[in-house]
mmCIF file of C-alpha atoms in Angstrom:
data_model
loop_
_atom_site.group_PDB
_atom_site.id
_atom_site.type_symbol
_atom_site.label_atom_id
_atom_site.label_comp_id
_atom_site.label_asym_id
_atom_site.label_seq_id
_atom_site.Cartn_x
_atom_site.Cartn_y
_atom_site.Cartn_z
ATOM 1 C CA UNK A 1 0.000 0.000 0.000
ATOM 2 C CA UNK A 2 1.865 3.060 -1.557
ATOM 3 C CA UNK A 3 1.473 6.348 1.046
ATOM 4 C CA UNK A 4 2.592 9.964 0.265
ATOM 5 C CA UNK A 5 3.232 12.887 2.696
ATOM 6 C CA UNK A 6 0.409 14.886 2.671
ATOM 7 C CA UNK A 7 -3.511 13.256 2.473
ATOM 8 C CA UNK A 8 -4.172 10.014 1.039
ATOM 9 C CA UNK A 9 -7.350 9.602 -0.761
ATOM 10 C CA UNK A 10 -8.239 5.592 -0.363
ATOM 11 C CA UNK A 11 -11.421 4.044 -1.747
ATOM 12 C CA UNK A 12 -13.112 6.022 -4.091
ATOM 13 C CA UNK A 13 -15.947 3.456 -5.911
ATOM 14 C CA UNK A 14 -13.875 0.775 -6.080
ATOM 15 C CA UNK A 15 -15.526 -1.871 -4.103
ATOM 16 C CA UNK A 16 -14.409 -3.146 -1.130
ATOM 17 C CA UNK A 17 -11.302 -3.611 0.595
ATOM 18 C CA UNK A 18 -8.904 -4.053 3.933
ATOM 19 C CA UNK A 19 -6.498 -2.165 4.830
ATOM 20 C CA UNK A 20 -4.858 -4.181 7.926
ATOM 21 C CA UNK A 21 -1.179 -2.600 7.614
ATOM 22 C CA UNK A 22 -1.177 0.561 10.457
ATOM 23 C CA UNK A 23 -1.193 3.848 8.877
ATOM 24 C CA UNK A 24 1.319 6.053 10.519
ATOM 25 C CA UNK A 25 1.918 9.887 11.516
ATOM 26 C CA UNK A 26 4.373 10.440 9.008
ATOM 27 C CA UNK A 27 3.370 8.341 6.313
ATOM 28 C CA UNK A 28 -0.194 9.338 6.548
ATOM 29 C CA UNK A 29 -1.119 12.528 7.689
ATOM 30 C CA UNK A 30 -4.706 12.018 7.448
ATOM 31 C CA UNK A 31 -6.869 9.709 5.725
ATOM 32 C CA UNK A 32 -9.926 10.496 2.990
ATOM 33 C CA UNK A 33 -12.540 7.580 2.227
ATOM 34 C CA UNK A 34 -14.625 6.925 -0.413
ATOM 35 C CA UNK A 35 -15.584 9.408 -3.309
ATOM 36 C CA UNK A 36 -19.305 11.000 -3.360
ATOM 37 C CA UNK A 37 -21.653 8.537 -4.303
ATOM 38 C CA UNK A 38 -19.819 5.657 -3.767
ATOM 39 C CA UNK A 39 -21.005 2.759 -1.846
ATOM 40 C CA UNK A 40 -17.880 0.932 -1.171
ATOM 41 C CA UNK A 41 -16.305 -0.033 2.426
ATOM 42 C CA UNK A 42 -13.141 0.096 3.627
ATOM 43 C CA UNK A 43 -11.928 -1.912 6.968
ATOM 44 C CA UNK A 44 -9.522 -0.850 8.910
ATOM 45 C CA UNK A 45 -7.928 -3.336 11.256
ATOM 46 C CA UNK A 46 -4.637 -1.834 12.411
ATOM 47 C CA UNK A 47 -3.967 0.623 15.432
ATOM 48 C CA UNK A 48 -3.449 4.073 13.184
ATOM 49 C CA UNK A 49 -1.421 6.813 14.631
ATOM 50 C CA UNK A 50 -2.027 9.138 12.165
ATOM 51 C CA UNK A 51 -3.099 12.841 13.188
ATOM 52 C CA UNK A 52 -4.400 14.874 10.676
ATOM 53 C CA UNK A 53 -8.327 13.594 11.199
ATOM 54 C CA UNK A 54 -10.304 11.418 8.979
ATOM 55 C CA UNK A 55 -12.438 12.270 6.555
ATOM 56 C CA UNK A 56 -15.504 10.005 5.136
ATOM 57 C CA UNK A 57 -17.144 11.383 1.371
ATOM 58 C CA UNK A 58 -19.298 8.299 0.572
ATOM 59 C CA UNK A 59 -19.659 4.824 1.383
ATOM 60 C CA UNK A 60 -18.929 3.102 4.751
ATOM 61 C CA UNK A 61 -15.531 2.694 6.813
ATOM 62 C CA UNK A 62 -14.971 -0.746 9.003
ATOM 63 C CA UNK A 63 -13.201 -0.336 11.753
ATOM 64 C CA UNK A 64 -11.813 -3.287 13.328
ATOM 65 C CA UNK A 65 -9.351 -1.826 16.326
ATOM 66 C CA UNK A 66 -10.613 1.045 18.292
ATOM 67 C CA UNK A 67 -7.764 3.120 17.524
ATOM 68 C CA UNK A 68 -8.517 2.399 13.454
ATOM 69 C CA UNK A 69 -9.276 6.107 12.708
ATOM 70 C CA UNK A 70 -6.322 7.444 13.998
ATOM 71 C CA UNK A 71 -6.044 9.978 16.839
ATOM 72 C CA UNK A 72 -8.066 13.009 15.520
ATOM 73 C CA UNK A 73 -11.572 13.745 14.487
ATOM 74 C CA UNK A 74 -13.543 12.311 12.012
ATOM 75 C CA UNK A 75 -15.626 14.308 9.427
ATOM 76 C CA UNK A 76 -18.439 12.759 7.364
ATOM 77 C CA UNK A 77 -19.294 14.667 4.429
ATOM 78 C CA UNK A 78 -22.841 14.305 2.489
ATOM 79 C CA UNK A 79 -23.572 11.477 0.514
ATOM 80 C CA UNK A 80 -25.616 11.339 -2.556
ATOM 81 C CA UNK A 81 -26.901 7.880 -2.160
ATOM 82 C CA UNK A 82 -27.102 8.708 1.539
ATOM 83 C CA UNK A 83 -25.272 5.479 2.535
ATOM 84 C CA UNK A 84 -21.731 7.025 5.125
ATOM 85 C CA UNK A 85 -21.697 4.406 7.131
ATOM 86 C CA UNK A 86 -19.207 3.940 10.300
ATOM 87 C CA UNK A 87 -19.888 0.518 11.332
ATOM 88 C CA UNK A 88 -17.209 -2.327 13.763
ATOM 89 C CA UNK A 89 -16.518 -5.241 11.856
ATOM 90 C CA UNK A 90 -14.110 -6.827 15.174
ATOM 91 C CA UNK A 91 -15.954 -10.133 16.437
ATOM 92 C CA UNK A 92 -15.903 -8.238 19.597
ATOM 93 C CA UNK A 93 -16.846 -5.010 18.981
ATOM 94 C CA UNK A 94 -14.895 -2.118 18.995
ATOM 95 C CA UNK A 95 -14.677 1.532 20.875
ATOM 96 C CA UNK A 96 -14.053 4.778 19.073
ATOM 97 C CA UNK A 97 -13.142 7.592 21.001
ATOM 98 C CA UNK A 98 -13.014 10.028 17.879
ATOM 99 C CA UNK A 99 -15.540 13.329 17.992
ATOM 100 C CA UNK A 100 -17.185 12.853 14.704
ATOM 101 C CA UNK A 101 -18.745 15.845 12.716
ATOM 102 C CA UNK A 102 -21.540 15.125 10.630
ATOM 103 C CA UNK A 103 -22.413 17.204 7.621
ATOM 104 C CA UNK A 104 -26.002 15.881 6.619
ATOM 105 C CA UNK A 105 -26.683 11.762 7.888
ATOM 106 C CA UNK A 106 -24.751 9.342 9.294
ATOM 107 C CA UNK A 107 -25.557 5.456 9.562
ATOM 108 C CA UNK A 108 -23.769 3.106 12.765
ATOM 109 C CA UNK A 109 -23.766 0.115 13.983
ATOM 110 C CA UNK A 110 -22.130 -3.131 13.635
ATOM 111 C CA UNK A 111 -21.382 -5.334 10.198
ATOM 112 C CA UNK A 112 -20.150 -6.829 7.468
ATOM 113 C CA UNK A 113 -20.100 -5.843 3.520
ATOM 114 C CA UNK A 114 -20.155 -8.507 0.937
ATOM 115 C CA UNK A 115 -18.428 -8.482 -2.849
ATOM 116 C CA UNK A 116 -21.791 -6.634 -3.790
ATOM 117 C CA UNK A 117 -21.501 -3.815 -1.237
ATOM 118 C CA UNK A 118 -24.342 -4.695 0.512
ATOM 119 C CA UNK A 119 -24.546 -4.342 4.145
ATOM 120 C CA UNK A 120 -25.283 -6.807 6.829
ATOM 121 C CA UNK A 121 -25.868 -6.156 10.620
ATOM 122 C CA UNK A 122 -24.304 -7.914 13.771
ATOM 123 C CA UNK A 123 -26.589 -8.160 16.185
ATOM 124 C CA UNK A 124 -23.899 -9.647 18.645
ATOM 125 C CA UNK A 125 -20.784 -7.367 18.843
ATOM 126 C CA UNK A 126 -21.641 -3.767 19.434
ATOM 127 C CA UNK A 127 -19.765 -0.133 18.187
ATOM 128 C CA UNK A 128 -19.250 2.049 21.257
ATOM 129 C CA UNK A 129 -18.833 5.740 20.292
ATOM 130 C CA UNK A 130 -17.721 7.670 22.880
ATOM 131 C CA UNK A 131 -16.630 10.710 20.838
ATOM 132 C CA UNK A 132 -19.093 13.197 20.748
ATOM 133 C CA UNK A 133 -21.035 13.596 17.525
ATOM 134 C CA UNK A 134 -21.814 17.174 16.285
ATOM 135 C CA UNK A 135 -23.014 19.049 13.570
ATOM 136 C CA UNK A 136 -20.295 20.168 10.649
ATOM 137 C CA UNK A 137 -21.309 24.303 10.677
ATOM 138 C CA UNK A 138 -24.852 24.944 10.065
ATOM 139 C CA UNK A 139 -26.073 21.717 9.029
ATOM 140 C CA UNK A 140 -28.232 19.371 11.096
ATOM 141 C CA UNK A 141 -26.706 15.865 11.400
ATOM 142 C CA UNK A 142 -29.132 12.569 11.686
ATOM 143 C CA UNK A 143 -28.111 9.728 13.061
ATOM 144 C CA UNK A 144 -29.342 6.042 12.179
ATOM 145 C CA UNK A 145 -28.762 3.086 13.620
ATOM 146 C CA UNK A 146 -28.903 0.207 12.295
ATOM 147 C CA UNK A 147 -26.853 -2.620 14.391
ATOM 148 C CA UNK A 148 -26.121 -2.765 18.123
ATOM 149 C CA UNK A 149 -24.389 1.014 19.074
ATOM 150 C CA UNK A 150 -22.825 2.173 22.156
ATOM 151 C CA UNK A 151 -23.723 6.170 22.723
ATOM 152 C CA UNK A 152 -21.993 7.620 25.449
ATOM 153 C CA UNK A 153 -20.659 10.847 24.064
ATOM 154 C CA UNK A 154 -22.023 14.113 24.973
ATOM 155 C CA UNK A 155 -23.454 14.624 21.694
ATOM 156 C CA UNK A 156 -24.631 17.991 20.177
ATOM 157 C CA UNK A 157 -26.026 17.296 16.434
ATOM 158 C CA UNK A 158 -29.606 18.369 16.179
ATOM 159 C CA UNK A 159 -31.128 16.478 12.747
ATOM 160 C CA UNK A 160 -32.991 13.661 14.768
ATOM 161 C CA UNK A 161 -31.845 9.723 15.527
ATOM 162 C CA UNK A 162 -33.739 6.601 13.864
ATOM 163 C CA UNK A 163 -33.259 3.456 15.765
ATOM 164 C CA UNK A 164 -33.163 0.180 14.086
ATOM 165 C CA UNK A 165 -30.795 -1.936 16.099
ATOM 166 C CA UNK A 166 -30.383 -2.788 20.120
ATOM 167 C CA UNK A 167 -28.861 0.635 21.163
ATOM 168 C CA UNK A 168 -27.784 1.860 24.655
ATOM 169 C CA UNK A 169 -27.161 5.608 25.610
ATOM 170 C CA UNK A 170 -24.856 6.514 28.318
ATOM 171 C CA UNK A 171 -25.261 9.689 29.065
ATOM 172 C CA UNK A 172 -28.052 12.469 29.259
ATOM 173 C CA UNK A 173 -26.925 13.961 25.416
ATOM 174 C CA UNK A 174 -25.962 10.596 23.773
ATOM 175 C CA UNK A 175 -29.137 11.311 21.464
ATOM 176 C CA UNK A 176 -28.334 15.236 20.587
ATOM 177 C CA UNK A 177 -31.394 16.725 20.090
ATOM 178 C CA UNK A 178 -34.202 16.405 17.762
ATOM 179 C CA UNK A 179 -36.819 13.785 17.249
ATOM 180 C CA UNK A 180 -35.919 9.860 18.323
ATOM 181 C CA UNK A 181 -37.809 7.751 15.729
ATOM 182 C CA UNK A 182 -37.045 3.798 16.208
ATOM 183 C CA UNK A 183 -38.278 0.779 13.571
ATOM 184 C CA UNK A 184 -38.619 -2.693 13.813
ATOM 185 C CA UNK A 185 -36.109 -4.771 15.873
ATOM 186 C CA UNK A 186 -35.111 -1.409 18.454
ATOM 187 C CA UNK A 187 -34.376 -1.255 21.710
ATOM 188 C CA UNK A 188 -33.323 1.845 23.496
#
């Protein structure tokens, strides 16, 4: 896996792929996933030390260690086909400490992505954010949940959370504000 000094952009449509190699400060200054309307996943299964943040543009990132994304934010930019997913792919869950900012939706929970892209849910091995999740600028983040998730951040967005997988909040904001709408299969 060939790295340059500055920002490497990894994914882009190509499908999926795993990245288990530990991207380091100094060979990776900060990490950009997927391309707009891409559906894609990448998994990440090192410890990554990079520091320059994370970036997500389109489909989903697998994280497999909870230090995967590296040791600064994350920002998830809007997707067209609405599908930026964050989602632990460990067989015993995983815990990201990472504030997140969310541009327009964001989908967690815990998975798998086949050849075809398609996503599956674990309903056995949850993804523990404790990060809070926020709001990039002016926009109003939503959260949905699709697989068992871990909130205990104090999070600030404000678009609203859909809950379709077991989920279990922490602390008084691990919801943000807005309306809590939850599906078949929920628990809160």
């Amino acid at each position: 896996f060939p790295t340059r000094r500055s920002s490497d952009l990894i994914g882009g449509d190509l499908g999926n792929f795993t990245i288990n190699a530990p991207l380091t400060q100094g060979n990776v200054n900060s990490l950009v996933a997927g391309m707009p309307g891409s559906s894609g996943a990448i998994n990440l299964n090192a410890a990554n030390t990079y520091a320059g943040g994370t970036t997500l543009q389109g489909g989903g990132l697998l994280v497999g260690n909870n230090s995967a994304l590296g040791t600064a934010g994350v920002t998830i930019l809007a997707n067209t086909n609405g599908n930026t997913q964050i989602a632990a792919s460990a067989t015993s869950g995983v815990s990201i400490g990472n504030p997140i900012a969310v541009t327009d939706q964001l989908i967690v929970g815990a998975g798998t992505y086949d050849n075809n892209e398609n996503f599956t849910a674990d309903t056995t091995h949850p993804l523990t954010l404790t990060g809070a999740i926020s709001n990039v600028s002016s926009g109003a983040a939503h959260i949905q949940i699709t697989g068992p998730t871990v909130l205990s951040g104090a999070n600030t967005y404000t678009g609203g959370t859909d809950i379709w997988g077991n989920t279990t909040v922490t602390t008084d904001f691990g919801l943000g504000t807005g309306n809590v709408d939850s599906g078949y299969g929920a628990t809160l």
